[in-house]
Coordinates of C-alpha atoms in Angstrom, one line a residue:
M8 CA -6.1 32.8 -9.3
R9 CA -5.6 35.9 -7.6
V10 CA -2.0 36.6 -8.9
A11 CA -2.9 35.8 -12.4
L12 CA -6.1 38.2 -12.0
V13 CA -3.7 41.1 -10.7
A14 CA -1.2 40.3 -13.4
R15 CA -4.0 40.8 -16.0
I16 CA -5.6 44.1 -14.5
S17 CA -2.4 45.7 -12.9
P18 CA 0.7 44.2 -13.8
S19 CA 2.6 47.4 -12.4
W20 CA 1.4 46.1 -8.7
F21 CA 4.2 43.8 -8.9
A22 CA 7.7 45.4 -8.2
D23 CA 9.7 42.8 -9.9
R24 CA 9.9 39.0 -10.5
R25 CA 10.9 38.2 -6.7
D26 CA 7.6 40.3 -5.7
V27 CA 5.7 37.8 -7.8
T28 CA 7.1 34.8 -5.9
K29 CA 6.3 36.5 -2.6
Y30 CA 2.4 36.6 -3.5
M31 CA 2.6 33.1 -5.0
S32 CA 3.9 31.8 -1.6
R33 CA 1.5 33.9 0.4
Y34 CA 4.5 35.7 2.0
K35 CA 2.6 38.9 0.8
T36 CA -1.4 39.2 0.3
F37 CA -3.4 41.4 -1.8
D38 CA -5.5 43.1 0.8
H39 CA -4.2 46.4 0.2
Y40 CA -4.5 46.1 -3.5
F41 CA -8.2 45.1 -3.2
D42 CA -9.2 47.8 -1.1
A43 CA -7.7 50.4 -3.3
L44 CA -9.3 48.8 -6.3
S45 CA -12.8 49.1 -4.9
E46 CA -12.3 52.8 -4.8
R47 CA -10.9 53.0 -8.4
T48 CA -13.4 51.0 -10.0
K49 CA -15.8 53.9 -9.5
E50 CA -14.2 55.0 -12.8
P51 CA -16.3 54.1 -15.6
E52 CA -13.4 52.9 -17.9
L53 CA -11.5 50.9 -15.1
A54 CA -14.6 49.2 -13.8
L55 CA -15.5 47.9 -17.4
K56 CA -12.2 46.7 -17.7
V57 CA -12.3 44.8 -14.3
A58 CA -15.7 43.5 -15.3
L59 CA -14.4 42.1 -18.4
V60 CA -11.3 40.5 -16.9
V61 CA -13.1 39.0 -14.0
R62 CA -15.5 37.3 -16.6
D63 CA -12.8 36.1 -18.4
M64 CA -11.0 34.6 -15.6
V65 CA -14.2 32.8 -14.6
E66 CA -14.1 31.3 -18.1
T67 CA -10.3 30.2 -17.3
A68 CA -11.1 28.9 -14.0
H69 CA -13.7 26.7 -15.5
K70 CA -11.2 25.4 -18.1
I71 CA -8.5 25.0 -15.9
H72 CA -10.7 22.9 -13.5
A73 CA -11.8 20.8 -16.8
V74 CA -8.2 20.1 -17.9
A75 CA -7.0 19.2 -14.4
H76 CA -9.8 16.6 -14.0
A77 CA -9.7 15.2 -17.3
C78 CA -6.0 14.8 -17.2
L79 CA -6.1 12.8 -13.6
D80 CA -8.8 10.7 -15.2
Y81 CA -6.5 9.9 -17.9
Y82 CA -3.9 8.8 -15.5
V83 CA -6.0 7.2 -13.1
E84 CA -6.9 4.8 -16.1
K85 CA -3.2 4.5 -17.0
S86 CA -2.3 3.6 -13.4
M87 CA -4.6 0.5 -13.7
T88 CA -2.5 -1.0 -16.5
I89 CA 0.6 -1.5 -14.6
K90 CA 1.6 -4.9 -13.3
P91 CA 4.5 -4.9 -10.9
E92 CA 5.7 -8.0 -9.5
C93 CA 5.7 -8.9 -6.0
W94 CA 8.7 -10.2 -4.0
H95 CA 8.3 -13.2 -1.7
D96 CA 10.4 -15.3 0.5
G97 CA 11.0 -18.2 -2.3
L98 CA 13.1 -15.5 -4.3
P99 CA 16.7 -15.5 -4.0
S100 CA 18.6 -12.7 -2.3
F101 CA 17.8 -9.4 -4.1
D102 CA 20.8 -8.1 -6.2
H103 CA 20.1 -5.1 -8.4
S104 CA 23.2 -5.7 -10.5
K105 CA 21.6 -8.8 -11.6
L106 CA 18.0 -7.8 -11.7
G107 CA 17.3 -9.0 -15.2
N108 CA 18.0 -12.7 -14.1
Q109 CA 15.6 -12.5 -11.1
P110 CA 12.6 -15.1 -11.5
E111 CA 9.0 -13.5 -11.6
G112 CA 7.3 -12.8 -8.4
R113 CA 3.7 -13.0 -8.0
P114 CA 2.2 -10.4 -10.2
I115 CA 0.4 -7.6 -8.2
Q116 CA -3.0 -6.7 -9.6
P117 CA -3.4 -3.0 -8.8
K118 CA -6.7 -2.3 -6.9
P119 CA -9.2 0.3 -8.3
S120 CA -8.3 3.4 -6.2
G121 CA -11.4 5.7 -7.1
P122 CA -11.7 8.9 -9.1
P123 CA -9.2 11.8 -8.6
T124 CA -9.1 13.1 -5.1
Y125 CA -9.6 16.9 -3.9
L126 CA -6.0 17.2 -3.0
E127 CA -4.7 15.5 -6.2
E128 CA -6.8 17.8 -8.4
Q129 CA -5.9 20.9 -6.5
I130 CA -2.2 20.2 -7.0
L131 CA -3.0 20.3 -10.9
I132 CA -5.2 23.3 -10.6
R133 CA -2.6 25.2 -8.7
L134 CA 0.2 24.2 -11.2
L135 CA -2.1 25.5 -14.1
W136 CA -2.9 28.9 -12.3
R137 CA 1.0 29.0 -12.0
L138 CA 1.5 28.6 -15.7
Q139 CA -1.4 31.1 -16.4
V140 CA 0.6 33.7 -14.0
F141 CA 3.5 33.2 -16.6
I142 CA 1.4 33.7 -19.6
E143 CA -0.2 36.9 -18.1
L144 CA 3.4 38.3 -17.3
R145 CA 4.7 37.5 -20.9
T146 CA 1.5 39.3 -22.2
A147 CA 2.1 42.5 -19.9
N148 CA 5.7 42.5 -20.8
R149 CA 4.7 42.5 -24.8
Q150 CA 2.3 45.4 -24.0
K151 CA 5.2 47.5 -22.1
N152 CA 3.5 47.1 -18.7
L153 CA 6.5 45.9 -17.1
E154 CA 9.0 48.7 -18.0
H155 CA 9.5 49.3 -14.1
W156 CA 11.3 45.9 -13.8
S157 CA 14.9 45.5 -14.5
E158 CA 16.1 44.2 -18.0
D159 CA 17.1 41.0 -16.6
N160 CA 13.6 40.4 -15.0
R161 CA 11.8 41.5 -18.2
R162 CA 14.1 38.9 -20.2
S163 CA 13.7 36.3 -17.8
I164 CA 9.9 35.9 -18.3
Q165 CA 10.2 35.8 -22.1
I166 CA 12.3 32.8 -21.8
W167 CA 10.3 29.9 -23.1
F168 CA 12.6 27.0 -21.1
M169 CA 10.3 25.8 -18.9
D170 CA 12.9 24.4 -16.5
Y171 CA 14.2 27.8 -16.0
L172 CA 10.8 29.4 -15.3
F173 CA 9.9 26.8 -12.5
H174 CA 13.2 27.5 -10.7
A175 CA 13.1 31.4 -11.4
F176 CA 9.7 31.7 -9.8
T177 CA 10.0 29.0 -7.1
P178 CA 8.6 30.6 -4.0
I179 CA 11.5 30.8 -1.6
S180 CA 10.3 32.1 1.4
N181 CA 8.4 29.1 2.3
T182 CA 11.5 27.0 2.8
Q183 CA 12.3 29.2 5.8
E184 CA 9.4 28.2 7.6
M185 CA 10.0 26.3 10.9
F186 CA 10.1 22.5 10.8
R187 CA 9.9 22.3 7.0
T188 CA 12.4 20.7 4.8
Y189 CA 13.0 20.7 1.1
N190 CA 10.5 18.0 0.4
D191 CA 7.9 19.7 2.3
T192 CA 7.7 23.1 0.4
W193 CA 7.8 24.3 -3.5
N194 CA 9.9 21.9 -5.2
P195 CA 10.6 23.0 -9.1
Y196 CA 11.8 19.6 -10.0
C197 CA 8.5 18.0 -8.8
E198 CA 6.8 20.9 -10.5
K199 CA 8.7 20.2 -14.0
D200 CA 7.6 16.3 -13.9
Q201 CA 4.0 17.4 -13.1
F202 CA 4.1 19.7 -16.0
S203 CA 5.6 17.2 -18.4
S204 CA 2.8 14.7 -17.3
L205 CA 0.2 17.3 -18.1
M206 CA 1.8 18.3 -21.5
E207 CA 1.9 14.3 -22.2
F208 CA -1.9 14.3 -21.7
V209 CA -2.1 17.3 -24.0
I210 CA -0.3 15.3 -26.7
H211 CA -2.6 12.3 -26.1
V212 CA -5.8 14.5 -26.6
T213 CA -4.2 16.2 -29.6
A214 CA -2.8 13.2 -31.2
G215 CA 0.7 14.8 -31.1
D216 CA -0.4 17.7 -33.5
T217 CA 2.8 19.7 -32.7
K218 CA 6.0 20.0 -34.5
L219 CA 8.1 21.2 -31.3
K220 CA 8.6 19.7 -27.9
P221 CA 5.2 20.8 -26.3
G222 CA 5.5 24.0 -24.0
L223 CA 3.6 26.9 -22.5
W224 CA 2.6 28.4 -26.1
E225 CA 1.1 24.9 -26.9
L226 CA -0.5 24.8 -23.4
E227 CA -1.7 28.3 -24.0
N228 CA -3.4 27.4 -27.3
F229 CA -4.9 24.0 -25.8
L230 CA -6.9 26.1 -23.0
K231 CA -8.2 28.4 -25.7
N232 CA -9.7 25.7 -27.7
L233 CA -10.4 22.7 -25.4
P234 CA -12.3 19.9 -26.9
P235 CA -16.1 19.9 -26.2
K236 CA -15.7 16.6 -24.3
I237 CA -13.3 18.2 -21.7
Y238 CA -15.1 21.5 -21.3
D239 CA -18.4 20.0 -20.9
G240 CA -17.2 17.3 -18.7
C241 CA -16.1 19.5 -16.0
Y242 CA -19.7 20.4 -15.3
H243 CA -20.3 16.9 -13.9
A244 CA -16.9 16.6 -12.0
T245 CA -16.9 17.1 -8.3
C246 CA -13.8 16.7 -6.0
L247 CA -15.2 18.0 -2.6
P248 CA -12.6 18.7 0.2
P249 CA -12.2 16.1 3.0
K250 CA -14.8 16.6 5.8
P251 CA -13.6 17.8 9.1
I252 CA -12.1 15.1 11.4
S253 CA -15.2 15.5 13.9
E254 CA -17.4 14.5 11.1
T255 CA -15.6 11.4 10.0
R256 CA -14.3 9.7 13.2
R257 CA -15.9 8.8 16.4
G258 CA -14.5 8.0 19.7
L259 CA -10.8 8.9 20.9
M260 CA -8.6 10.6 18.3
T261 CA -5.1 9.4 18.0
T262 CA -1.8 11.5 16.9
D263 CA -2.5 10.5 13.3
D264 CA -5.7 12.2 13.5
I265 CA -4.7 15.4 14.9
L266 CA -1.5 16.1 12.9
P267 CA -3.1 16.3 9.6
A268 CA -5.8 18.8 11.0
T269 CA -2.4 21.3 11.8
V270 CA -1.6 21.3 8.1
S271 CA -3.3 23.7 5.8
I272 CA -4.5 22.8 2.5
D273 CA -1.8 24.9 0.9
E274 CA 0.8 23.2 2.9
M275 CA -0.5 19.8 1.5
I276 CA -0.5 21.1 -2.1
E277 CA 3.1 22.4 -2.1
K278 CA 4.4 19.1 -0.7
P279 CA 5.4 16.8 -3.5
P280 CA 3.1 13.8 -3.8
A281 CA 4.1 10.4 -2.2
G282 CA 4.9 9.0 -5.6
W283 CA 7.2 11.6 -6.6
R284 CA 8.9 11.7 -3.1
L285 CA 9.4 7.9 -2.9
H286 CA 11.2 7.9 -5.9
D287 CA 13.4 10.8 -5.1
E288 CA 14.2 9.2 -1.7
M289 CA 15.2 5.7 -3.5
V290 CA 17.5 7.5 -6.2
S291 CA 19.1 9.6 -3.3
D292 CA 20.0 6.2 -1.5
R293 CA 23.2 5.0 -3.1
R294 CA 23.2 1.9 -0.9
H295 CA 20.5 0.2 -3.3
H296 CA 22.2 1.2 -6.7
Y297 CA 18.9 2.8 -7.9
S298 CA 20.3 6.3 -8.5
S299 CA 20.5 6.0 -12.3
V300 CA 16.7 5.1 -12.6
P301 CA 14.9 8.3 -14.0
F302 CA 11.3 9.2 -13.2
E303 CA 10.2 9.5 -16.5
P304 CA 8.8 5.5 -16.8
Y305 CA 6.6 6.2 -13.5
R306 CA 5.5 9.4 -14.6
R307 CA 3.5 7.8 -17.5
Y308 CA 1.3 6.2 -14.8
G309 CA 0.8 9.6 -13.1
F310 CA 3.0 9.0 -10.2
A311 CA 3.7 12.9 -10.2
F312 CA 0.3 13.5 -8.7
W313 CA -0.5 10.4 -6.5
Q314 CA -0.9 10.3 -2.8
A315 CA 0.0 7.4 -0.5
E316 CA -3.1 5.9 -0.6
R317 CA -3.5 5.6 -4.1
M318 CA 0.0 4.5 -4.4
A319 CA -0.6 1.7 -1.7
N320 CA -3.9 0.7 -3.9
L321 CA -1.4 0.3 -6.9
G322 CA 0.9 -2.0 -5.2
F323 CA 3.4 0.4 -4.1
D324 CA 3.3 0.8 -0.3
Y325 CA 4.5 4.4 0.8
H326 CA 6.5 4.8 4.1
E327 CA 8.1 8.3 4.9
R328 CA 12.0 8.0 4.9
P329 CA 12.2 4.1 3.6
G330 CA 15.8 4.0 4.0
F331 CA 15.4 3.7 8.0
D332 CA 13.5 0.2 7.4
E333 CA 16.4 -1.9 6.0
S334 CA 14.3 -5.5 6.1
D335 CA 11.7 -3.9 3.7
A336 CA 14.0 -1.8 1.2
P337 CA 14.6 -4.9 -1.0
K338 CA 11.1 -5.7 -1.4
R339 CA 10.1 -2.1 -2.2
Y340 CA 13.0 -1.7 -4.7
F341 CA 12.0 -4.8 -6.3
V342 CA 8.4 -4.0 -6.8
W343 CA 9.6 -0.5 -8.2
H344 CA 12.3 -1.8 -10.6
S345 CA 9.7 -4.7 -11.9
V346 CA 7.8 -2.1 -13.6
L347 CA 10.5 -0.9 -15.8
R348 CA 10.4 -2.4 -19.4
G349 CA 13.8 -3.4 -21.2
V350 CA 13.4 -0.7 -23.5
D351 CA 12.8 2.0 -21.0
M352 CA 16.4 1.3 -19.7
S353 CA 18.3 0.0 -22.4
S354 CA 17.4 2.0 -25.5
R355 CA 16.6 5.2 -24.1
Y356 CA 19.2 5.4 -21.0
G357 CA 21.7 2.8 -21.7
H358 CA 21.4 1.0 -18.4
P359 CA 21.9 -2.9 -18.6
H360 CA 18.9 -4.0 -16.8
E361 CA 16.5 -6.0 -18.8
V362 CA 13.2 -6.1 -16.9
T363 CA 9.9 -6.9 -18.3
Q364 CA 6.4 -7.4 -17.2

């Protein structure tokens, strides 16, 4: 929110595009900016401008919260409609090349996984604020307030191709932190899937009332004219942060209790969710011939946002680095592959597998 606020009040504060990403990644802070702003707001004209911008940003924050919660509620409901099959010992040996001929396993009944969690909500809220920064920078550029940027930098923020924007504004500095891997930091590919999930929700709400592939312009219009049901529903939505360990656990603490306490909420938000990570790990493991399966069929059930606990409730047990458990891998792949319908793989992607629910 701070990056969007400064981009609205003082876009000239950012030296270039890379400077924006440094503030996004907390590599740089706004301490000096707000210290200087407190002195400058003594000027009547600037004080009025700041007051109006802050009021508008509070309204934007409410809308972002409302959209995030409504979107996640939509995918929670969608996720309860999946019916993956369950592998059991009576089935013949697993063979991906003949998956369509495998007999059906025991259907998994997804367990109710509860409302959106604080972390899931924060992931989507953070994404929406990132998109708001893009909107603010484009407005500043149209108003000639980024003339100190290079021509390439100014041209880059006017590109409507969202894939490019996510890569261009990825906070690379976070990947340099000790002990953090590519899957522990900002991942533009994951963000693109989350954005696609968000826009599929927008299409659902607006009944597909758009002639173009929905993008940032459609999202901006949607936020300006939220349906009353979504706007008002936010007043009754509460996603509280988890309580400190000392308030939730009694007795001796284990390593599993201590490790999460050492990770900040920012790092948890930046790490791609379990649903996306597991698919990424499976398609990267060529031993099980899963590399050609896209994420899109799973995205429609909200997997771009779901954490490990919700995935387990839905029937998709998540383990870090699944390739190391050879005995469990076939079962996991069977469950994931059994969700796919024949039309997903054959008509859209040209793959030969015919799998139905």
